[in-house]
Amino acid sequence: MTAAVTPGREVVLETDRLLLRPWRVAEAVIQRELWTERDPRVPPHRRIDADGHPTVAELEDSIRTDHPSSIGLLAVERKAARDVIGYCGLIDGGRESPREPELAFELLRRSWRQGYATEASWAVLDWARLSGYERLWATVWDWNTASRRVLTKVRFTETERKEVDPTHGTTLLLTRRL
Ligand SMILES: CC(C)(COP(=O)(O)OP(=O)(O)OC[C@H]1O[C@@H](n2cnc3c(N)ncnc32)[C@H](O)[C@@H]1OP(=O)(O)O)[C@@H](O)C(=O)NCCC(=O)NCCS
């Protein structure tokens, strides 16, 4: 697992099977596919609304303005197939200090259960360490077995903290020292 980050250059992380790098505008269609595939239990603001937003054009705009440096969601590209299957990266969850971002990942269903999220997460942990972060957080719905399993595999531990939402379920807060 390697995380090669050159200051001032585009972030590119490389693992055995994956490249993690900034999204390209033409890949907005893949971001939209991720939106359409989301579990119905995910809250409405993270799902395509009745008017079809976000549209591909809106997602293209957000890619144009996004330049990951020591934080951001990177496109996960399979090296062999050269296709993008989702994202993995760091976000400012606004929960703790900006010096303690959250790990986040989401992949297209057709690529699930092949170890990609775990492999990408290890690279992002290396990136976070190289960027000087000392601790990360993660939030996950209690019903999200696959995500909880990935977080366990990359050695996050559950805290006592939970947020209960009667409609969407309970969000668990996990943390990991780097
Ligand atoms: C979470 C997600 C990224 C995992 O991606 P992935 O590439 O399939 O993950 P991995 O293959 O690295 O690991 C998945 C693990 O969960 C397990 N798993 C997957 N689905 C499961 C299920 N329904 N029940 C039990 N275990 C499950 C797999 O067996 C594997 O564990 P193992 O290696 O011990 O066998 C993917 O399911 C996804 O995109 N989900 C929707 C978005 C999401 O939930 N994002 C996280 C928000 S917190």
Coordinates of N, CA and C and ligand atoms in Angstrom, one line a residue:
M1 N 0.8 -1.2 0.0 CA 0.0 0.0 0.0 C 0.9 1.2 0.0
T2 N 0.7 2.1 -1.0 CA 1.5 3.3 -0.9 C 0.6 4.5 -1.1
A3 N 1.0 5.6 -0.4 CA 0.3 6.9 -0.6 C 1.3 7.9 -1.0
A4 N 1.4 8.2 -2.3 CA 2.4 9.1 -2.8 C 1.8 10.5 -2.9
V5 N 2.2 11.4 -2.0 CA 1.7 12.7 -2.1 C 2.8 13.7 -2.3
T6 N 2.8 14.5 -3.3 CA 3.9 15.5 -3.6 C 3.3 16.8 -3.3
P7 N 3.8 17.6 -2.4 CA 3.2 18.9 -2.1 C 3.0 19.8 -3.4
G8 N 1.9 20.4 -3.5 CA 1.6 21.3 -4.6 C 1.2 20.5 -5.9
R9 N 1.2 19.2 -5.8 CA 0.8 18.4 -7.0 C -0.5 17.7 -6.7
E10 N -1.2 17.2 -7.7 CA -2.4 16.5 -7.5 C -2.2 15.3 -6.6
V11 N -3.2 15.1 -5.7 CA -3.1 13.9 -4.9 C -3.3 12.6 -5.7
V12 N -2.4 11.7 -5.6 CA -2.6 10.3 -6.2 C -2.1 9.3 -5.2
L13 N -3.0 8.4 -4.8 CA -2.7 7.3 -3.9 C -2.7 6.0 -4.7
E14 N -1.8 5.1 -4.5 CA -1.8 3.9 -5.3 C -1.7 2.7 -4.3
T15 N -2.6 1.7 -4.7 CA -2.5 0.4 -4.0 C -2.3 -0.7 -5.0
D16 N -2.3 -1.9 -4.6 CA -2.1 -3.0 -5.5 C -3.0 -2.9 -6.7
R17 N -4.3 -2.7 -6.4 CA -5.3 -2.8 -7.5 C -5.9 -1.4 -7.9
L18 N -5.6 -0.4 -7.1 CA -6.4 0.9 -7.2 C -5.5 2.1 -7.4
L19 N -6.1 3.1 -8.0 CA -5.5 4.5 -8.0 C -6.6 5.3 -7.3
L20 N -6.2 6.2 -6.4 CA -7.2 7.1 -5.8 C -6.7 8.5 -6.2
R21 N -7.5 9.3 -6.9 CA -7.1 10.6 -7.5 C -8.3 11.5 -7.6
P22 N -8.1 12.8 -7.9 CA -9.2 13.7 -8.0 C -10.2 13.2 -9.1
W23 N -11.5 13.6 -8.9 CA -12.5 13.3 -9.9 C -12.2 14.1 -11.2
R24 N -12.6 13.5 -12.3 CA -12.6 14.2 -13.6 C -14.1 14.6 -13.9
V25 N -14.2 15.7 -14.6 CA -15.6 16.2 -14.9 C -16.4 15.2 -15.6
A26 N -15.8 14.5 -16.5 CA -16.6 13.5 -17.3 C -17.1 12.3 -16.4
E27 N -16.6 12.3 -15.2 CA -17.0 11.2 -14.3 C -18.2 11.6 -13.4
A28 N -18.8 12.7 -13.7 CA -20.0 13.1 -12.9 C -21.1 12.1 -13.1
V29 N -21.2 11.4 -14.2 CA -22.2 10.4 -14.4 C -22.0 9.2 -13.4
I30 N -20.8 9.0 -13.0 CA -20.6 7.9 -12.1 C -21.0 8.4 -10.7
Q31 N -20.8 9.6 -10.4 CA -21.2 10.2 -9.1 C -22.8 10.1 -9.0
R32 N -23.4 10.4 -10.2 CA -24.9 10.4 -10.2 C -25.4 8.9 -10.0
E33 N -24.7 8.0 -10.6 CA -25.1 6.6 -10.4 C -25.0 6.2 -8.9
L34 N -24.0 6.7 -8.3 CA -23.8 6.4 -6.8 C -25.1 6.9 -6.1
W35 N -25.5 8.2 -6.5 CA -26.7 8.8 -5.8 C -27.9 7.9 -6.1
T36 N -28.0 7.4 -7.3 CA -29.3 6.6 -7.6 C -29.3 5.3 -6.9
E37 N -28.1 4.8 -6.6 CA -28.0 3.4 -6.0 C -28.2 3.4 -4.5
R38 N -28.3 4.6 -3.9 CA -28.3 4.7 -2.4 C -29.5 4.0 -1.8
D39 N -29.2 3.4 -0.6 CA -30.2 2.6 0.1 C -31.4 3.6 0.5
P40 N -32.6 3.1 0.4 CA -33.8 3.9 0.7 C -33.8 4.4 2.2
R41 N -33.0 3.8 3.0 CA -32.9 4.3 4.4 C -32.0 5.5 4.6
V42 N -31.3 5.8 3.5 CA -30.4 7.0 3.6 C -31.3 8.3 3.6
P43 N -31.0 9.3 4.4 CA -31.9 10.5 4.5 C -32.0 11.2 3.1
P44 N -33.2 11.8 2.9 CA -33.5 12.4 1.6 C -32.4 13.4 1.0
H45 N -31.7 14.1 1.9 CA -30.8 15.1 1.3 C -29.6 14.4 0.7
R46 N -29.4 13.1 0.9 CA -28.4 12.4 0.2 C -28.9 11.5 -0.9
R47 N -30.2 11.7 -1.4 CA -30.8 11.0 -2.4 C -31.3 11.9 -3.5
I48 N -31.4 11.4 -4.8 CA -31.9 12.2 -5.9 C -33.3 12.7 -5.5
D49 N -33.6 14.0 -5.6 CA -34.9 14.5 -5.2 C -36.0 14.3 -6.3
A50 N -37.2 14.7 -6.1 CA -38.3 14.5 -7.0 C -38.1 15.2 -8.3
D51 N -37.3 16.3 -8.3 CA -37.0 17.0 -9.5 C -35.7 16.6 -10.2
G52 N -35.1 15.5 -9.7 CA -33.9 15.0 -10.4 C -32.6 15.6 -10.0
H53 N -32.6 16.4 -8.9 CA -31.4 17.0 -8.4 C -30.7 16.1 -7.4
P54 N -29.3 16.1 -7.3 CA -28.5 16.8 -8.2 C -28.4 16.2 -9.6
T55 N -28.3 17.0 -10.6 CA -28.2 16.6 -12.0 C -26.8 16.3 -12.3
V56 N -26.5 15.7 -13.5 CA -25.1 15.5 -13.9 C -24.4 16.8 -14.0
A57 N -25.1 17.8 -14.6 CA -24.5 19.1 -14.7 C -24.1 19.7 -13.4
E58 N -24.9 19.6 -12.4 CA -24.6 20.1 -11.0 C -23.4 19.4 -10.4
L59 N -23.4 18.1 -10.7 CA -22.2 17.3 -10.1 C -20.9 17.7 -10.9
E60 N -21.1 18.0 -12.2 CA -19.9 18.4 -13.0 C -19.4 19.7 -12.4
D61 N -20.3 20.6 -12.0 CA -19.8 21.9 -11.4 C -19.1 21.7 -10.1
S62 N -19.6 20.8 -9.3 CA -18.9 20.6 -8.0 C -17.6 19.9 -8.2
I63 N -17.4 19.1 -9.2 CA -16.1 18.5 -9.5 C -15.1 19.6 -9.9
R64 N -15.6 20.6 -10.8 CA -14.7 21.7 -11.3 C -14.2 22.5 -10.1
T65 N -15.0 22.7 -9.0 CA -14.5 23.5 -8.0 C -13.8 22.8 -6.8
D66 N -13.7 21.5 -7.0 CA -13.1 20.7 -5.9 C -11.7 20.3 -6.2
H67 N -10.8 20.7 -5.3 CA -9.4 20.4 -5.5 C -8.8 19.7 -4.2
P68 N -8.9 18.4 -4.1 CA -8.4 17.8 -2.9 C -7.0 18.1 -2.6
S69 N -6.7 18.4 -1.3 CA -5.3 18.7 -0.9 C -4.9 17.8 0.2
S70 N -5.3 18.1 1.4 CA -5.1 17.2 2.5 C -6.4 16.7 3.0
I71 N -7.5 17.0 2.3 CA -8.8 16.6 2.6 C -9.6 16.5 1.3
G72 N -10.6 15.6 1.2 CA -11.3 15.5 0.0 C -11.7 14.1 -0.3
L73 N -12.7 13.9 -1.2 CA -13.1 12.6 -1.6 C -12.5 12.3 -2.9
L74 N -11.7 11.2 -3.0 CA -10.9 10.9 -4.2 C -11.7 9.8 -5.0
A75 N -11.6 9.9 -6.3 CA -12.2 8.9 -7.2 C -11.4 7.6 -7.0
V76 N -12.0 6.4 -6.9 CA -11.3 5.2 -6.8 C -11.4 4.5 -8.2
E77 N -10.2 4.4 -8.8 CA -10.1 3.8 -10.2 C -9.4 2.4 -10.1
R78 N -10.0 1.5 -10.7 CA -9.4 0.2 -10.8 C -8.3 0.2 -11.8
K79 N -7.1 -0.2 -11.5 CA -5.9 -0.1 -12.4 C -6.1 -1.0 -13.6
A80 N -6.6 -2.2 -13.4 CA -6.7 -3.2 -14.5 C -7.8 -2.8 -15.4
A81 N -9.0 -2.5 -14.9 CA -10.1 -2.1 -15.8 C -10.1 -0.7 -16.2
R82 N -9.4 0.2 -15.5 CA -9.3 1.6 -15.7 C -10.7 2.3 -15.6
D83 N -11.6 1.7 -14.7 CA -12.9 2.3 -14.5 C -13.0 2.8 -13.1
V84 N -13.8 3.8 -12.9 CA -14.0 4.4 -11.6 C -15.2 3.8 -10.9
I85 N -15.0 3.3 -9.7 CA -16.1 2.5 -9.0 C -16.6 3.3 -7.8
G86 N -16.2 4.5 -7.5 CA -16.7 5.2 -6.3 C -15.7 6.1 -5.8
Y87 N -15.8 6.4 -4.5 CA -14.9 7.3 -3.8 C -14.5 6.8 -2.5
C88 N -13.3 7.4 -2.0 CA -12.9 7.2 -0.7 C -12.0 8.4 -0.3
G89 N -12.1 8.8 0.9 CA -11.3 10.0 1.3 C -11.7 10.6 2.6
L90 N -11.4 11.8 2.8 CA -11.5 12.5 4.1 C -12.4 13.7 3.9
I91 N -13.3 13.9 4.9 CA -14.2 15.0 4.9 C -14.1 15.7 6.2
D92 N -14.4 17.0 6.2 CA -14.5 17.7 7.5 C -16.0 17.5 7.9
G93 N -16.1 16.6 8.8 CA -17.5 16.2 9.3 C -18.0 17.3 10.2
G94 N -17.2 18.2 10.6 CA -17.7 19.3 11.5 C -18.0 18.8 12.9
R95 N -17.6 17.6 13.2 CA -17.9 17.0 14.6 C -16.8 17.4 15.6
E96 N -15.6 17.2 15.2 CA -14.5 17.5 16.1 C -13.7 18.7 15.5
S97 N -12.4 18.8 15.7 CA -11.7 19.9 15.1 C -11.4 19.5 13.6
P98 N -11.1 20.6 12.8 CA -10.8 20.3 11.4 C -9.5 19.4 11.3
R99 N -8.8 19.4 12.4 CA -7.5 18.6 12.4 C -7.9 17.1 12.6
E100 N -9.2 16.8 12.8 CA -9.6 15.4 12.9 C -10.7 15.0 12.0
P101 N -10.4 14.9 10.7 CA -11.5 14.7 9.7 C -12.1 13.3 9.8
E102 N -13.1 13.1 8.9 CA -13.8 11.8 8.9 C -13.4 11.0 7.7
L103 N -13.2 9.7 7.8 CA -13.0 8.8 6.7 C -14.4 8.5 6.1
A104 N -14.5 8.6 4.7 CA -15.8 8.3 4.0 C -15.5 7.5 2.8
F105 N -16.5 6.6 2.4 CA -16.3 5.8 1.2 C -17.7 5.4 0.7
E106 N -17.8 5.2 -0.6 CA -19.0 4.7 -1.2 C -18.6 4.1 -2.6
L107 N -19.1 2.9 -2.9 CA -18.7 2.3 -4.1 C -19.9 1.8 -4.9
L108 N -19.8 1.7 -6.2 CA -20.9 1.2 -7.0 C -21.2 -0.3 -6.6
R109 N -22.5 -0.6 -6.6 CA -22.8 -2.0 -6.1 C -22.1 -3.1 -6.9
R110 N -21.9 -2.9 -8.2 CA -21.3 -4.0 -8.9 C -19.9 -4.3 -8.5
S111 N -19.3 -3.4 -7.7 CA -17.9 -3.6 -7.2 C -17.8 -4.1 -5.8
W112 N -19.0 -4.3 -5.1 CA -18.9 -4.6 -3.7 C -18.4 -6.0 -3.4
R113 N -17.9 -6.2 -2.2 CA -17.5 -7.5 -1.7 C -16.3 -8.0 -2.4
Q114 N -15.4 -7.1 -2.8 CA -14.1 -7.6 -3.4 C -12.9 -7.0 -2.7
G115 N -13.2 -6.4 -1.5 CA -12.1 -5.8 -0.7 C -11.7 -4.4 -1.2
Y116 N -12.4 -3.8 -2.1 CA -11.9 -2.5 -2.6 C -12.0 -1.4 -1.6
A117 N -13.1 -1.4 -0.8 CA -13.3 -0.3 0.2 C -12.2 -0.4 1.2
T118 N -11.9 -1.6 1.6 CA -10.8 -1.8 2.7 C -9.5 -1.4 2.1
E119 N -9.2 -1.8 0.9 CA -7.9 -1.4 0.3 C -7.8 0.1 0.1
A120 N -8.9 0.7 -0.4 CA -8.8 2.2 -0.5 C -8.7 2.9 0.8
S121 N -9.3 2.4 1.8 CA -9.3 3.0 3.1 C -7.9 3.0 3.7
W122 N -7.2 1.9 3.5 CA -5.8 1.8 4.0 C -4.9 2.9 3.4
A123 N -5.1 3.1 2.1 CA -4.4 4.1 1.4 C -4.7 5.5 2.0
V124 N -6.0 5.7 2.2 CA -6.4 7.0 2.8 C -5.9 7.2 4.2
L125 N -5.8 6.2 4.9 CA -5.2 6.3 6.3 C -3.7 6.7 6.2
D126 N -3.0 6.2 5.2 CA -1.6 6.6 5.0 C -1.5 8.0 4.6
W127 N -2.4 8.4 3.7 CA -2.5 9.8 3.2 C -2.7 10.8 4.4
A128 N -3.7 10.4 5.3 CA -4.0 11.2 6.4 C -2.8 11.4 7.3
R129 N -2.1 10.2 7.5 CA -0.9 10.3 8.4 C 0.2 11.2 7.8
L130 N 0.4 11.0 6.5 CA 1.4 11.9 5.8 C 1.0 13.4 5.8
S131 N -0.3 13.6 5.9 CA -0.8 15.0 5.9 C -0.7 15.6 7.3
G132 N -0.3 14.8 8.3 CA -0.1 15.3 9.7 C -1.3 15.1 10.6
Y133 N -2.3 14.4 10.1 CA -3.5 14.2 11.1 C -3.1 13.1 12.1
E134 N -3.6 13.3 13.3 CA -3.3 12.3 14.3 C -4.4 11.4 14.7
R135 N -5.6 11.9 14.3 CA -6.8 11.1 14.7 C -7.9 11.3 13.6
L136 N -8.6 10.2 13.3 CA -9.7 10.3 12.3 C -11.0 9.8 13.0
W137 N -12.1 10.2 12.4 CA -13.4 9.8 12.9 C -14.2 9.1 11.7
A138 N -15.2 8.4 12.0 CA -16.1 7.9 11.0 C -17.5 7.8 11.6
T139 N -18.5 8.1 10.8 CA -19.9 7.9 11.2 C -20.5 6.8 10.3
V140 N -21.4 6.0 10.9 CA -22.0 4.9 10.2 C -23.4 4.6 10.8
W141 N -24.4 4.3 9.9 CA -25.7 3.9 10.4 C -25.5 2.5 11.0
D142 N -26.2 2.3 12.1 CA -26.1 1.0 12.8 C -26.5 -0.2 11.9
W143 N -27.4 0.1 10.9 CA -27.8 -1.0 10.0 C -26.8 -1.3 8.9
N144 N -25.8 -0.5 8.8 CA -24.9 -0.6 7.6 C -23.7 -1.6 7.9
T145 N -24.1 -2.9 7.8 CA -23.2 -3.9 8.2 C -21.9 -3.9 7.4
A146 N -22.0 -3.7 6.1 CA -20.8 -3.7 5.2 C -19.8 -2.6 5.6
S147 N -20.3 -1.4 5.8 CA -19.5 -0.3 6.2 C -18.9 -0.5 7.6
R148 N -19.6 -1.0 8.5 CA -19.1 -1.2 9.9 C -18.0 -2.3 9.8
R149 N -18.2 -3.2 8.9 CA -17.1 -4.3 8.8 C -15.8 -3.7 8.2
V150 N -16.0 -2.8 7.2 CA -14.8 -2.2 6.6 C -14.1 -1.3 7.7
L151 N -14.8 -0.6 8.5 CA -14.2 0.3 9.5 C -13.5 -0.6 10.6
T152 N -14.1 -1.7 10.9 CA -13.4 -2.6 11.9 C -12.1 -3.2 11.3
K153 N -12.2 -3.5 10.0 CA -11.0 -4.1 9.3 C -9.8 -3.1 9.3
V154 N -10.1 -1.8 9.2 CA -9.1 -0.8 9.2 C -8.9 -0.2 10.6
R155 N -9.4 -0.9 11.6 CA -9.1 -0.7 13.0 C -9.7 0.6 13.6
F156 N -10.9 1.0 13.1 CA -11.6 2.0 13.9 C -12.3 1.3 15.0
T157 N -12.5 2.1 16.1 CA -13.2 1.5 17.2 C -14.4 2.4 17.6
E158 N -15.5 1.7 18.0 CA -16.7 2.5 18.3 C -16.5 3.3 19.6
T159 N -17.1 4.5 19.6 CA -17.1 5.3 20.8 C -18.4 5.1 21.5
E160 N -18.6 5.7 22.6 CA -19.9 5.6 23.3 C -20.9 6.5 22.6
R161 N -20.5 7.3 21.7 CA -21.4 8.4 21.2 C -22.3 7.8 20.0
K162 N -23.5 8.1 20.1 CA -24.5 7.7 19.1 C -25.5 8.8 18.9
E163 N -26.0 8.9 17.7 CA -27.1 9.9 17.4 C -28.3 9.1 16.9
V164 N -29.4 9.3 17.7 CA -30.6 8.5 17.4 C -31.6 9.3 16.5
D165 N -31.9 8.8 15.4 CA -32.9 9.4 14.5 C -34.1 8.4 14.3
P166 N -35.3 8.8 14.8 CA -36.3 7.8 14.8 C -36.7 7.3 13.4
T167 N -36.4 8.1 12.4 CA -36.8 7.7 11.0 C -35.7 6.9 10.3
H168 N -34.4 7.3 10.4 CA -33.4 6.7 9.6 C -32.5 5.7 10.4
G169 N -32.6 5.7 11.7 CA -31.8 4.8 12.5 C -30.8 5.5 13.3
T170 N -29.9 4.8 13.9 CA -28.9 5.3 14.8 C -27.6 5.4 14.1
T171 N -26.9 6.6 14.3 CA -25.6 6.8 13.7 C -24.6 6.5 14.8
L172 N -23.6 5.7 14.5 CA -22.5 5.4 15.4 C -21.3 6.2 15.1
L173 N -20.6 6.6 16.1 CA -19.4 7.4 15.9 C -18.2 6.6 16.3
L174 N -17.3 6.4 15.3 CA -16.1 5.6 15.5 C -14.8 6.5 15.4
T175 N -13.7 6.0 16.0 CA -12.5 6.8 15.9 C -11.3 5.9 15.7
R176 N -10.2 6.5 15.2 CA -9.0 5.8 15.1 C -7.8 6.7 15.2
R177 N -6.8 6.3 16.0 CA -5.5 7.1 16.1 C -4.6 6.7 15.0
L178 N -3.9 7.6 14.4 CA -3.0 7.3 13.3 C -1.5 7.1 13.8
Ligands
LIG1 C1 -19.6 0.1 2.5 C2 -19.0 -0.2 1.2 C3 -18.1 0.9 0.7 C4 -18.1 -1.5 1.3 O1 -17.4 -1.7 0.0 P1 -16.7 -3.1 -0.3 O2 -15.7 -2.8 -1.3 O3 -17.8 -4.1 -0.6 O4 -16.1 -3.5 1.1 P2 -15.0 -4.6 1.3 O5 -15.2 -5.7 0.3 O6 -13.6 -4.0 1.5 O7 -15.4 -5.2 2.7 C5 -16.8 -5.4 3.0 C6 -16.9 -6.3 4.2 O8 -18.3 -6.3 4.7 C7 -18.8 -7.6 4.5 N1 -20.2 -7.5 4.1 C8 -20.7 -6.9 3.0 N2 -22.0 -6.9 3.0 C9 -22.4 -7.6 4.1 C10 -23.6 -7.9 4.7 N3 -24.8 -7.6 4.1 N4 -23.7 -8.6 5.9 C11 -22.5 -8.9 6.5 N5 -21.3 -8.6 6.0 C12 -21.2 -7.9 4.8 C13 -18.0 -8.4 3.5 O9 -18.1 -9.7 3.7 C14 -16.6 -7.8 3.9 O10 -16.1 -8.3 5.1 P3 -15.0 -9.6 5.1 O11 -13.8 -9.1 4.3 O12 -14.7 -9.8 6.5 O13 -15.7 -10.7 4.4 C15 -20.1 -0.5 0.1 O14 -21.0 -1.5 0.7 C16 -20.9 0.7 -0.2 O15 -20.6 1.5 -1.0 N6 -22.1 0.9 0.5 C17 -22.9 2.1 0.3 C18 -22.3 3.3 0.8 C19 -21.9 3.3 2.3 O16 -22.5 2.6 3.0 N7 -20.9 4.1 2.6 C20 -20.4 4.2 3.9 C21 -21.2 5.2 4.7 S1 -20.7 5.2 6.4

